[in-house]
């Protein structure tokens, strides 16, 4: 019988697994978007790939929300925020990107699907588990700080993604140097926002599952931001030298 302790222990192993993968992700460019290349097997259209990869995060949380109906005020809000993020990521973002004709390796889609399946399951169960006194709503400062981080991160993530999407006005799949807003400090504000967002979620949720998801997000996105940053500098000789990859003034 699965219980909250089992989910917590699994979440800690899952987080340790993410950290062991960090050296791999720092040395192998994730082969999608600008880093897509041959040698990764069969591929599928980019837009469909995003929907398939992200859909477990939407369906699992929606199903748990409907099935268990066993949440507190705060855990209910957390589930709603998760759904909001993944409604956008699964059903809006793929239809906004301008990547016609671009492909993604099915292997990456499989990894993405599995990643979302595990993260949504452990986070959903942690938030809906019966008899879980959850979370400590007396700690108002932590909860407010978490909401501020989540909201700020989500805004930065979505706004930056759409700034990038707008750069590709023509049908060609080319790239331009983004030259506004947070792009003046970092190459990947969308990743910076996503990291802040899930850190905020973990601050509110205060459980191993949410912490593991924040760690996975960093492990996925920091190496990819470093790869994007190097790519910009190679591809555009005029790329501004003062920019960092993902954390202003730091990295
Ligand atoms: P990218 O920044 O690589 O790309 C975002 C979109 O903008 C793509 O359609 C891309 O096209 C386009 N684009 C990017 N830069 C330029 C440019 N300079 N000129 C023109 N077009 C550009 O983001 P990802 O595709 O890696 O990720 C998309 C979203 O998913 C992000 O919000 C990210 O935070 C999130 N994500 C979250 C993860 C997690 O672990 N939580 C893991 C991975 C992603 P193209 O695809 O052709 O390069």
PDB file of C-alpha atoms and ligand atoms in Angstrom:
ATOM      1  CA  UNK A   1       0.000   0.000   0.000  1.00  0.00           C
ATOM      2  CA  UNK A   2       1.451   3.345  -1.038  1.00  0.00           C
ATOM      3  CA  UNK A   3       1.659   5.956   1.722  1.00  0.00           C
ATOM      4  CA  UNK A   4       3.024   9.472   2.081  1.00  0.00           C
ATOM      5  CA  UNK A   5       6.345   8.231   3.536  1.00  0.00           C
ATOM      6  CA  UNK A   6       6.896   6.063   0.464  1.00  0.00           C
ATOM      7  CA  UNK A   7       6.191   9.041  -1.803  1.00  0.00           C
ATOM      8  CA  UNK A   8       8.571  11.233   0.212  1.00  0.00           C
ATOM      9  CA  UNK A   9      11.386   8.651   0.125  1.00  0.00           C
ATOM     10  CA  UNK A  10      10.855   8.057  -3.609  1.00  0.00           C
ATOM     11  CA  UNK A  11      10.946  11.849  -4.185  1.00  0.00           C
ATOM     12  CA  UNK A  12      14.319  12.103  -2.421  1.00  0.00           C
ATOM     13  CA  UNK A  13      15.782   9.281  -4.568  1.00  0.00           C
ATOM     14  CA  UNK A  14      14.274  10.951  -7.644  1.00  0.00           C
ATOM     15  CA  UNK A  15      16.017  14.216  -6.707  1.00  0.00           C
ATOM     16  CA  UNK A  16      19.350  12.439  -6.115  1.00  0.00           C
ATOM     17  CA  UNK A  17      18.938  10.820  -9.549  1.00  0.00           C
ATOM     18  CA  UNK A  18      18.508  14.307 -11.076  1.00  0.00           C
ATOM     19  CA  UNK A  19      21.752  15.453  -9.441  1.00  0.00           C
ATOM     20  CA  UNK A  20      23.646  12.400 -10.745  1.00  0.00           C
ATOM     21  CA  UNK A  21      22.450  13.304 -14.255  1.00  0.00           C
ATOM     22  CA  UNK A  22      23.805  16.855 -14.004  1.00  0.00           C
ATOM     23  CA  UNK A  23      27.324  15.994 -15.333  1.00  0.00           C
ATOM     24  CA  UNK A  24      25.699  14.187 -18.301  1.00  0.00           C
ATOM     25  CA  UNK A  25      23.469  17.143 -19.136  1.00  0.00           C
ATOM     26  CA  UNK A  26      26.431  19.500 -18.806  1.00  0.00           C
ATOM     27  CA  UNK A  27      28.318  17.508 -21.432  1.00  0.00           C
ATOM     28  CA  UNK A  28      25.541  16.451 -23.870  1.00  0.00           C
ATOM     29  CA  UNK A  29      23.406  19.130 -25.529  1.00  0.00           C
ATOM     30  CA  UNK A  30      19.711  18.215 -25.316  1.00  0.00           C
ATOM     31  CA  UNK A  31      18.945  17.537 -29.021  1.00  0.00           C
ATOM     32  CA  UNK A  32      15.870  19.643 -29.664  1.00  0.00           C
ATOM     33  CA  UNK A  33      15.223  23.214 -30.801  1.00  0.00           C
ATOM     34  CA  UNK A  34      18.474  24.848 -31.976  1.00  0.00           C
ATOM     35  CA  UNK A  35      20.518  21.828 -30.837  1.00  0.00           C
ATOM     36  CA  UNK A  36      18.544  19.238 -32.826  1.00  0.00           C
ATOM     37  CA  UNK A  37      20.870  16.939 -34.805  1.00  0.00           C
ATOM     38  CA  UNK A  38      21.063  13.572 -36.513  1.00  0.00           C
ATOM     39  CA  UNK A  39      21.974  10.414 -34.594  1.00  0.00           C
ATOM     40  CA  UNK A  40      19.124  10.411 -32.052  1.00  0.00           C
ATOM     41  CA  UNK A  41      16.853   7.974 -33.912  1.00  0.00           C
ATOM     42  CA  UNK A  42      13.317   8.482 -35.174  1.00  0.00           C
ATOM     43  CA  UNK A  43      11.789  11.933 -34.912  1.00  0.00           C
ATOM     44  CA  UNK A  44       8.316  13.478 -34.778  1.00  0.00           C
ATOM     45  CA  UNK A  45       6.950  16.982 -35.470  1.00  0.00           C
ATOM     46  CA  UNK A  46       8.054  19.484 -32.821  1.00  0.00           C
ATOM     47  CA  UNK A  47       4.573  20.798 -32.001  1.00  0.00           C
ATOM     48  CA  UNK A  48       3.088  17.297 -31.485  1.00  0.00           C
ATOM     49  CA  UNK A  49       6.151  16.379 -29.421  1.00  0.00           C
ATOM     50  CA  UNK A  50       5.478  19.197 -26.945  1.00  0.00           C
ATOM     51  CA  UNK A  51       1.840  18.119 -26.498  1.00  0.00           C
ATOM     52  CA  UNK A  52       2.766  14.445 -25.967  1.00  0.00           C
ATOM     53  CA  UNK A  53       5.594  15.265 -23.539  1.00  0.00           C
ATOM     54  CA  UNK A  54       3.583  17.603 -21.358  1.00  0.00           C
ATOM     55  CA  UNK A  55       0.166  15.935 -21.321  1.00  0.00           C
ATOM     56  CA  UNK A  56       0.787  13.642 -18.295  1.00  0.00           C
ATOM     57  CA  UNK A  57       1.276  16.722 -16.126  1.00  0.00           C
ATOM     58  CA  UNK A  58      -2.142  17.986 -17.120  1.00  0.00           C
ATOM     59  CA  UNK A  59      -4.118  14.741 -17.026  1.00  0.00           C
ATOM     60  CA  UNK A  60      -2.671  13.291 -13.823  1.00  0.00           C
ATOM     61  CA  UNK A  61      -3.175  16.444 -11.767  1.00  0.00           C
ATOM     62  CA  UNK A  62      -6.678  17.028 -13.180  1.00  0.00           C
ATOM     63  CA  UNK A  63      -7.589  13.388 -12.423  1.00  0.00           C
ATOM     64  CA  UNK A  64      -6.249  13.557  -8.846  1.00  0.00           C
ATOM     65  CA  UNK A  65      -8.014  16.856  -8.275  1.00  0.00           C
ATOM     66  CA  UNK A  66     -11.340  15.368  -9.366  1.00  0.00           C
ATOM     67  CA  UNK A  67     -10.890  11.901  -7.845  1.00  0.00           C
ATOM     68  CA  UNK A  68      -9.547  12.656  -4.379  1.00  0.00           C
ATOM     69  CA  UNK A  69     -11.203  15.980  -3.585  1.00  0.00           C
ATOM     70  CA  UNK A  70      -9.078  15.800  -0.459  1.00  0.00           C
ATOM     71  CA  UNK A  71      -7.123  18.979  -0.298  1.00  0.00           C
ATOM     72  CA  UNK A  72      -6.738  21.946   1.958  1.00  0.00           C
ATOM     73  CA  UNK A  73      -7.050  25.554   0.845  1.00  0.00           C
ATOM     74  CA  UNK A  74      -3.315  25.805   0.134  1.00  0.00           C
ATOM     75  CA  UNK A  75      -2.878  22.413  -1.507  1.00  0.00           C
ATOM     76  CA  UNK A  76      -5.965  23.119  -3.664  1.00  0.00           C
ATOM     77  CA  UNK A  77      -4.389  26.387  -4.822  1.00  0.00           C
ATOM     78  CA  UNK A  78      -1.104  24.592  -5.542  1.00  0.00           C
ATOM     79  CA  UNK A  79      -2.906  22.019  -7.691  1.00  0.00           C
ATOM     80  CA  UNK A  80      -4.728  24.836  -9.508  1.00  0.00           C
ATOM     81  CA  UNK A  81      -1.426  26.671 -10.152  1.00  0.00           C
ATOM     82  CA  UNK A  82       0.117  23.472 -11.489  1.00  0.00           C
ATOM     83  CA  UNK A  83      -2.875  23.012 -13.816  1.00  0.00           C
ATOM     84  CA  UNK A  84      -2.634  26.627 -14.956  1.00  0.00           C
ATOM     85  CA  UNK A  85       1.040  26.205 -15.873  1.00  0.00           C
ATOM     86  CA  UNK A  86       0.435  22.945 -17.734  1.00  0.00           C
ATOM     87  CA  UNK A  87      -2.750  24.099 -19.470  1.00  0.00           C
ATOM     88  CA  UNK A  88      -0.579  26.776 -21.018  1.00  0.00           C
ATOM     89  CA  UNK A  89       2.429  24.528 -21.662  1.00  0.00           C
ATOM     90  CA  UNK A  90       0.387  21.663 -23.182  1.00  0.00           C
ATOM     91  CA  UNK A  91      -2.499  23.329 -24.982  1.00  0.00           C
ATOM     92  CA  UNK A  92      -1.357  26.888 -25.794  1.00  0.00           C
ATOM     93  CA  UNK A  93       2.455  27.045 -26.066  1.00  0.00           C
ATOM     94  CA  UNK A  94       2.726  24.283 -28.749  1.00  0.00           C
ATOM     95  CA  UNK A  95       0.261  26.188 -30.943  1.00  0.00           C
ATOM     96  CA  UNK A  96       2.112  29.491 -30.537  1.00  0.00           C
ATOM     97  CA  UNK A  97       5.660  28.355 -31.389  1.00  0.00           C
ATOM     98  CA  UNK A  98       6.814  28.924 -34.955  1.00  0.00           C
ATOM     99  CA  UNK A  99       8.705  25.720 -35.639  1.00  0.00           C
ATOM    100  CA  UNK A 100       6.937  24.441 -38.775  1.00  0.00           C
ATOM    101  CA  UNK A 101       8.828  21.515 -40.293  1.00  0.00           C
ATOM    102  CA  UNK A 102      11.036  21.107 -37.229  1.00  0.00           C
ATOM    103  CA  UNK A 103      11.360  17.683 -35.651  1.00  0.00           C
ATOM    104  CA  UNK A 104      12.172  16.330 -32.200  1.00  0.00           C
ATOM    105  CA  UNK A 105      13.729  12.890 -31.500  1.00  0.00           C
ATOM    106  CA  UNK A 106      11.147  10.427 -30.138  1.00  0.00           C
ATOM    107  CA  UNK A 107      13.693   9.458 -27.481  1.00  0.00           C
ATOM    108  CA  UNK A 108      13.533  13.007 -26.063  1.00  0.00           C
ATOM    109  CA  UNK A 109       9.731  12.887 -26.218  1.00  0.00           C
ATOM    110  CA  UNK A 110       9.805   9.602 -24.299  1.00  0.00           C
ATOM    111  CA  UNK A 111      12.142  11.057 -21.633  1.00  0.00           C
ATOM    112  CA  UNK A 112       9.973  14.181 -21.377  1.00  0.00           C
ATOM    113  CA  UNK A 113       6.775  12.093 -21.080  1.00  0.00           C
ATOM    114  CA  UNK A 114       8.308   9.896 -18.348  1.00  0.00           C
ATOM    115  CA  UNK A 115       9.726  12.934 -16.515  1.00  0.00           C
ATOM    116  CA  UNK A 116       6.306  14.593 -16.458  1.00  0.00           C
ATOM    117  CA  UNK A 117       4.554  11.346 -15.503  1.00  0.00           C
ATOM    118  CA  UNK A 118       6.727  10.899 -12.411  1.00  0.00           C
ATOM    119  CA  UNK A 119       6.736  14.575 -11.375  1.00  0.00           C
ATOM    120  CA  UNK A 120       2.985  14.990 -11.720  1.00  0.00           C
ATOM    121  CA  UNK A 121       2.317  11.714  -9.868  1.00  0.00           C
ATOM    122  CA  UNK A 122       4.500  12.420  -6.848  1.00  0.00           C
ATOM    123  CA  UNK A 123       3.486  16.081  -6.619  1.00  0.00           C
ATOM    124  CA  UNK A 124      -0.208  15.307  -7.119  1.00  0.00           C
ATOM    125  CA  UNK A 125      -0.194  12.490  -4.562  1.00  0.00           C
ATOM    126  CA  UNK A 126       1.766  14.592  -2.071  1.00  0.00           C
ATOM    127  CA  UNK A 127      -0.879  17.301  -2.321  1.00  0.00           C
ATOM    128  CA  UNK A 128      -3.935  15.049  -2.207  1.00  0.00           C
ATOM    129  CA  UNK A 129      -2.868  12.217   0.069  1.00  0.00           C
ATOM    130  CA  UNK A 130      -5.576  11.359   2.582  1.00  0.00           C
ATOM    131  CA  UNK A 131      -5.103  12.525   6.186  1.00  0.00           C
ATOM    132  CA  UNK A 132      -2.065  14.536   5.294  1.00  0.00           C
ATOM    133  CA  UNK A 133      -1.985  17.634   7.490  1.00  0.00           C
ATOM    134  CA  UNK A 134      -0.777  19.848   4.755  1.00  0.00           C
ATOM    135  CA  UNK A 135       0.921  22.280   4.564  1.00  0.00           C
ATOM    136  CA  UNK A 136       1.672  24.378   7.640  1.00  0.00           C
ATOM    137  CA  UNK A 137      -0.605  27.308   6.845  1.00  0.00           C
ATOM    138  CA  UNK A 138       0.515  29.112   9.997  1.00  0.00           C
ATOM    139  CA  UNK A 139       3.776  29.969   8.317  1.00  0.00           C
ATOM    140  CA  UNK A 140       2.323  32.910   6.415  1.00  0.00           C
ATOM    141  CA  UNK A 141       5.641  34.520   5.543  1.00  0.00           C
ATOM    142  CA  UNK A 142       6.835  31.387   3.760  1.00  0.00           C
ATOM    143  CA  UNK A 143       3.534  30.941   1.932  1.00  0.00           C
ATOM    144  CA  UNK A 144       3.445  34.590   0.768  1.00  0.00           C
ATOM    145  CA  UNK A 145       7.117  34.475  -0.303  1.00  0.00           C
ATOM    146  CA  UNK A 146       6.401  31.274  -2.246  1.00  0.00           C
ATOM    147  CA  UNK A 147       3.408  32.791  -4.043  1.00  0.00           C
ATOM    148  CA  UNK A 148       5.425  35.892  -4.949  1.00  0.00           C
ATOM    149  CA  UNK A 149       8.219  33.718  -6.343  1.00  0.00           C
ATOM    150  CA  UNK A 150       5.783  31.502  -8.256  1.00  0.00           C
ATOM    151  CA  UNK A 151       3.880  34.426  -9.773  1.00  0.00           C
ATOM    152  CA  UNK A 152       7.007  36.375 -10.681  1.00  0.00           C
ATOM    153  CA  UNK A 153       8.632  33.288 -12.171  1.00  0.00           C
ATOM    154  CA  UNK A 154       5.580  32.343 -14.193  1.00  0.00           C
ATOM    155  CA  UNK A 155       5.297  35.851 -15.604  1.00  0.00           C
ATOM    156  CA  UNK A 156       9.005  35.988 -16.530  1.00  0.00           C
ATOM    157  CA  UNK A 157       8.835  32.508 -18.091  1.00  0.00           C
ATOM    158  CA  UNK A 158       5.769  33.103 -20.256  1.00  0.00           C
ATOM    159  CA  UNK A 159       6.605  36.680 -21.212  1.00  0.00           C
ATOM    160  CA  UNK A 160      10.149  35.681 -22.238  1.00  0.00           C
ATOM    161  CA  UNK A 161       8.929  32.678 -24.253  1.00  0.00           C
ATOM    162  CA  UNK A 162       6.598  34.964 -26.214  1.00  0.00           C
ATOM    163  CA  UNK A 163       9.364  37.530 -26.768  1.00  0.00           C
ATOM    164  CA  UNK A 164      11.421  34.730 -28.338  1.00  0.00           C
ATOM    165  CA  UNK A 165       8.504  33.425 -30.386  1.00  0.00           C
ATOM    166  CA  UNK A 166       7.845  36.936 -31.720  1.00  0.00           C
ATOM    167  CA  UNK A 167      11.433  37.169 -32.996  1.00  0.00           C
ATOM    168  CA  UNK A 168      10.539  34.634 -35.663  1.00  0.00           C
ATOM    169  CA  UNK A 169       8.011  36.662 -37.601  1.00  0.00           C
ATOM    170  CA  UNK A 170       8.615  35.072 -40.982  1.00  0.00           C
ATOM    171  CA  UNK A 171       7.990  31.403 -41.685  1.00  0.00           C
ATOM    172  CA  UNK A 172      11.710  30.588 -41.693  1.00  0.00           C
ATOM    173  CA  UNK A 173      13.106  28.772 -38.680  1.00  0.00           C
ATOM    174  CA  UNK A 174      15.935  31.287 -38.206  1.00  0.00           C
ATOM    175  CA  UNK A 175      17.242  32.924 -35.029  1.00  0.00           C
ATOM    176  CA  UNK A 176      17.755  36.574 -34.014  1.00  0.00           C
ATOM    177  CA  UNK A 177      19.456  38.212 -31.057  1.00  0.00           C
ATOM    178  CA  UNK A 178      16.817  39.164 -28.475  1.00  0.00           C
ATOM    179  CA  UNK A 179      17.552  42.719 -27.386  1.00  0.00           C
ATOM    180  CA  UNK A 180      15.015  43.814 -24.827  1.00  0.00           C
ATOM    181  CA  UNK A 181      14.002  43.413 -21.211  1.00  0.00           C
ATOM    182  CA  UNK A 182      15.788  40.688 -19.209  1.00  0.00           C
ATOM    183  CA  UNK A 183      17.529  39.567 -22.408  1.00  0.00           C
ATOM    184  CA  UNK A 184      19.899  42.499 -21.813  1.00  0.00           C
ATOM    185  CA  UNK A 185      21.262  40.584 -18.791  1.00  0.00           C
ATOM    186  CA  UNK A 186      20.802  36.919 -19.639  1.00  0.00           C
ATOM    187  CA  UNK A 187      20.393  34.746 -22.716  1.00  0.00           C
ATOM    188  CA  UNK A 188      17.595  32.615 -21.258  1.00  0.00           C
ATOM    189  CA  UNK A 189      15.141  34.568 -19.083  1.00  0.00           C
ATOM    190  CA  UNK A 190      12.465  31.979 -19.900  1.00  0.00           C
ATOM    191  CA  UNK A 191      14.540  29.351 -18.063  1.00  0.00           C
ATOM    192  CA  UNK A 192      15.355  31.827 -15.267  1.00  0.00           C
ATOM    193  CA  UNK A 193      11.591  32.376 -14.835  1.00  0.00           C
ATOM    194  CA  UNK A 194      10.795  28.659 -14.861  1.00  0.00           C
ATOM    195  CA  UNK A 195      13.429  28.022 -12.167  1.00  0.00           C
ATOM    196  CA  UNK A 196      12.034  30.825  -9.958  1.00  0.00           C
ATOM    197  CA  UNK A 197       8.496  29.570 -10.544  1.00  0.00           C
ATOM    198  CA  UNK A 198       9.116  25.989  -9.363  1.00  0.00           C
ATOM    199  CA  UNK A 199      11.324  27.190  -6.513  1.00  0.00           C
ATOM    200  CA  UNK A 200       8.327  29.247  -5.360  1.00  0.00           C
ATOM    201  CA  UNK A 201       6.089  26.197  -5.692  1.00  0.00           C
ATOM    202  CA  UNK A 202       8.506  24.206  -3.500  1.00  0.00           C
ATOM    203  CA  UNK A 203       8.619  27.017  -0.926  1.00  0.00           C
ATOM    204  CA  UNK A 204       4.829  26.892  -0.600  1.00  0.00           C
ATOM    205  CA  UNK A 205       4.442  23.108  -0.812  1.00  0.00           C
ATOM    206  CA  UNK A 206       7.423  22.414   1.483  1.00  0.00           C
ATOM    207  CA  UNK A 207       7.572  18.712   0.639  1.00  0.00           C
ATOM    208  CA  UNK A 208      10.161  16.432  -1.016  1.00  0.00           C
ATOM    209  CA  UNK A 209       8.154  16.025  -4.239  1.00  0.00           C
ATOM    210  CA  UNK A 210       8.015  19.767  -4.929  1.00  0.00           C
ATOM    211  CA  UNK A 211      11.672  20.169  -3.956  1.00  0.00           C
ATOM    212  CA  UNK A 212      12.647  17.360  -6.335  1.00  0.00           C
ATOM    213  CA  UNK A 213      10.738  19.056  -9.169  1.00  0.00           C
ATOM    214  CA  UNK A 214      12.503  22.376  -8.526  1.00  0.00           C
ATOM    215  CA  UNK A 215      15.848  20.547  -8.556  1.00  0.00           C
ATOM    216  CA  UNK A 216      14.975  18.677 -11.772  1.00  0.00           C
ATOM    217  CA  UNK A 217      13.994  21.979 -13.400  1.00  0.00           C
ATOM    218  CA  UNK A 218      17.411  23.444 -12.509  1.00  0.00           C
ATOM    219  CA  UNK A 219      19.236  20.301 -13.670  1.00  0.00           C
ATOM    220  CA  UNK A 220      17.376  20.407 -17.001  1.00  0.00           C
ATOM    221  CA  UNK A 221      17.544  24.118 -17.659  1.00  0.00           C
ATOM    222  CA  UNK A 222      20.909  25.348 -16.336  1.00  0.00           C
ATOM    223  CA  UNK A 223      22.970  23.130 -18.710  1.00  0.00           C
ATOM    224  CA  UNK A 224      20.607  23.983 -21.591  1.00  0.00           C
ATOM    225  CA  UNK A 225      20.963  27.704 -20.837  1.00  0.00           C
ATOM    226  CA  UNK A 226      24.765  27.338 -20.884  1.00  0.00           C
ATOM    227  CA  UNK A 227      24.506  25.556 -24.267  1.00  0.00           C
ATOM    228  CA  UNK A 228      22.172  28.274 -25.649  1.00  0.00           C
ATOM    229  CA  UNK A 229      24.527  30.981 -24.396  1.00  0.00           C
ATOM    230  CA  UNK A 230      27.578  29.379 -26.055  1.00  0.00           C
ATOM    231  CA  UNK A 231      25.534  28.865 -29.230  1.00  0.00           C
ATOM    232  CA  UNK A 232      24.520  32.566 -29.350  1.00  0.00           C
ATOM    233  CA  UNK A 233      28.154  33.641 -28.944  1.00  0.00           C
ATOM    234  CA  UNK A 234      29.312  31.303 -31.751  1.00  0.00           C
ATOM    235  CA  UNK A 235      26.415  32.037 -34.095  1.00  0.00           C
ATOM    236  CA  UNK A 236      26.399  35.828 -33.675  1.00  0.00           C
ATOM    237  CA  UNK A 237      29.919  37.363 -33.487  1.00  0.00           C
ATOM    238  CA  UNK A 238      28.265  40.625 -32.378  1.00  0.00           C
ATOM    239  CA  UNK A 239      26.487  38.942 -29.429  1.00  0.00           C
ATOM    240  CA  UNK A 240      26.712  41.237 -26.351  1.00  0.00           C
ATOM    241  CA  UNK A 241      29.644  40.140 -24.179  1.00  0.00           C
ATOM    242  CA  UNK A 242      28.165  41.333 -20.880  1.00  0.00           C
ATOM    243  CA  UNK A 243      25.268  38.861 -20.902  1.00  0.00           C
ATOM    244  CA  UNK A 244      25.211  35.796 -18.683  1.00  0.00           C
ATOM    245  CA  UNK A 245      23.455  32.516 -19.518  1.00  0.00           C
ATOM    246  CA  UNK A 246      20.676  32.239 -16.945  1.00  0.00           C
ATOM    247  CA  UNK A 247      21.360  34.078 -13.647  1.00  0.00           C
ATOM    248  CA  UNK A 248      22.048  37.834 -14.014  1.00  0.00           C
ATOM    249  CA  UNK A 249      25.679  38.732 -13.081  1.00  0.00           C
ATOM    250  CA  UNK A 250      26.359  35.153 -11.883  1.00  0.00           C
ATOM    251  CA  UNK A 251      26.192  32.417 -14.554  1.00  0.00           C
TER     252      UNK A 251
HETATM  253  P1  LIG B   1      13.906  27.834 -26.079  1.00  0.00           P
HETATM  254  O1  LIG B   1      14.299  29.098 -25.436  1.00  0.00           O
HETATM  255  O2  LIG B   1      14.970  26.970 -26.661  1.00  0.00           O
HETATM  256  O3  LIG B   1      12.835  28.113 -27.245  1.00  0.00           O
HETATM  257  C1  LIG B   1      11.581  28.706 -27.013  1.00  0.00           C
HETATM  258  C2  LIG B   1      10.938  29.021 -28.371  1.00  0.00           C
HETATM  259  O4  LIG B   1      11.484  30.216 -28.931  1.00  0.00           O
HETATM  260  C3  LIG B   1      11.185  27.946 -29.429  1.00  0.00           C
HETATM  261  O5  LIG B   1      10.071  27.898 -30.283  1.00  0.00           O
HETATM  262  C4  LIG B   1      12.425  28.440 -30.161  1.00  0.00           C
HETATM  263  O6  LIG B   1      12.539  27.920 -31.479  1.00  0.00           O
HETATM  264  C5  LIG B   1      12.195  29.944 -30.159  1.00  0.00           C
HETATM  265  N1  LIG B   1      13.453  30.715 -30.063  1.00  0.00           N
HETATM  266  C6  LIG B   1      14.325  30.641 -29.037  1.00  0.00           C
HETATM  267  N2  LIG B   1      15.340  31.539 -29.212  1.00  0.00           N
HETATM  268  C7  LIG B   1      15.078  32.165 -30.383  1.00  0.00           C
HETATM  269  C8  LIG B   1      15.762  33.201 -31.114  1.00  0.00           C
HETATM  270  N3  LIG B   1      16.882  33.754 -30.657  1.00  0.00           N
HETATM  271  N4  LIG B   1      15.224  33.624 -32.295  1.00  0.00           N
HETATM  272  C9  LIG B   1      14.065  33.067 -32.741  1.00  0.00           C
HETATM  273  N5  LIG B   1      13.373  32.098 -32.094  1.00  0.00           N
HETATM  274  C10 LIG B   1      13.866  31.654 -30.919  1.00  0.00           C
HETATM  275  O7  LIG B   1      13.041  26.998 -24.994  1.00  0.00           O
HETATM  276  P2  LIG B   1      12.739  25.418 -24.951  1.00  0.00           P
HETATM  277  O8  LIG B   1      12.108  25.051 -26.259  1.00  0.00           O
HETATM  278  O9  LIG B   1      13.911  24.662 -24.447  1.00  0.00           O
HETATM  279  O10 LIG B   1      11.656  25.376 -23.754  1.00  0.00           O
HETATM  280  C11 LIG B   1      10.349  25.897 -23.948  1.00  0.00           C
HETATM  281  C12 LIG B   1       9.701  26.110 -22.589  1.00  0.00           C
HETATM  282  O11 LIG B   1       9.640  24.891 -21.846  1.00  0.00           O
HETATM  283  C13 LIG B   1      10.447  27.116 -21.718  1.00  0.00           C
HETATM  284  O12 LIG B   1       9.515  27.943 -21.069  1.00  0.00           O
HETATM  285  C14 LIG B   1      11.167  26.243 -20.703  1.00  0.00           C
HETATM  286  O13 LIG B   1      11.347  26.940 -19.478  1.00  0.00           O
HETATM  287  C15 LIG B   1      10.212  25.057 -20.561  1.00  0.00           C
HETATM  288  N6  LIG B   1      10.936  23.838 -20.169  1.00  0.00           N
HETATM  289  C16 LIG B   1      10.848  23.402 -18.858  1.00  0.00           C
HETATM  290  C17 LIG B   1      11.572  22.315 -18.430  1.00  0.00           C
HETATM  291  C18 LIG B   1      11.516  21.868 -16.998  1.00  0.00           C
HETATM  292  O14 LIG B   1      12.323  21.034 -16.600  1.00  0.00           O
HETATM  293  N7  LIG B   1      10.624  22.382 -16.159  1.00  0.00           N
HETATM  294  C19 LIG B   1      12.411  21.543 -19.372  1.00  0.00           C
HETATM  295  C20 LIG B   1      12.439  22.087 -20.713  1.00  0.00           C
HETATM  296  C21 LIG B   1      11.724  23.191 -21.077  1.00  0.00           C
HETATM  297  P3  LIG B   1      13.380  26.552 -31.763  1.00  0.00           P
HETATM  298  O15 LIG B   1      12.642  25.464 -31.008  1.00  0.00           O
HETATM  299  O16 LIG B   1      13.321  26.408 -33.229  1.00  0.00           O
HETATM  300  O17 LIG B   1      14.771  26.761 -31.225  1.00  0.00           O
END
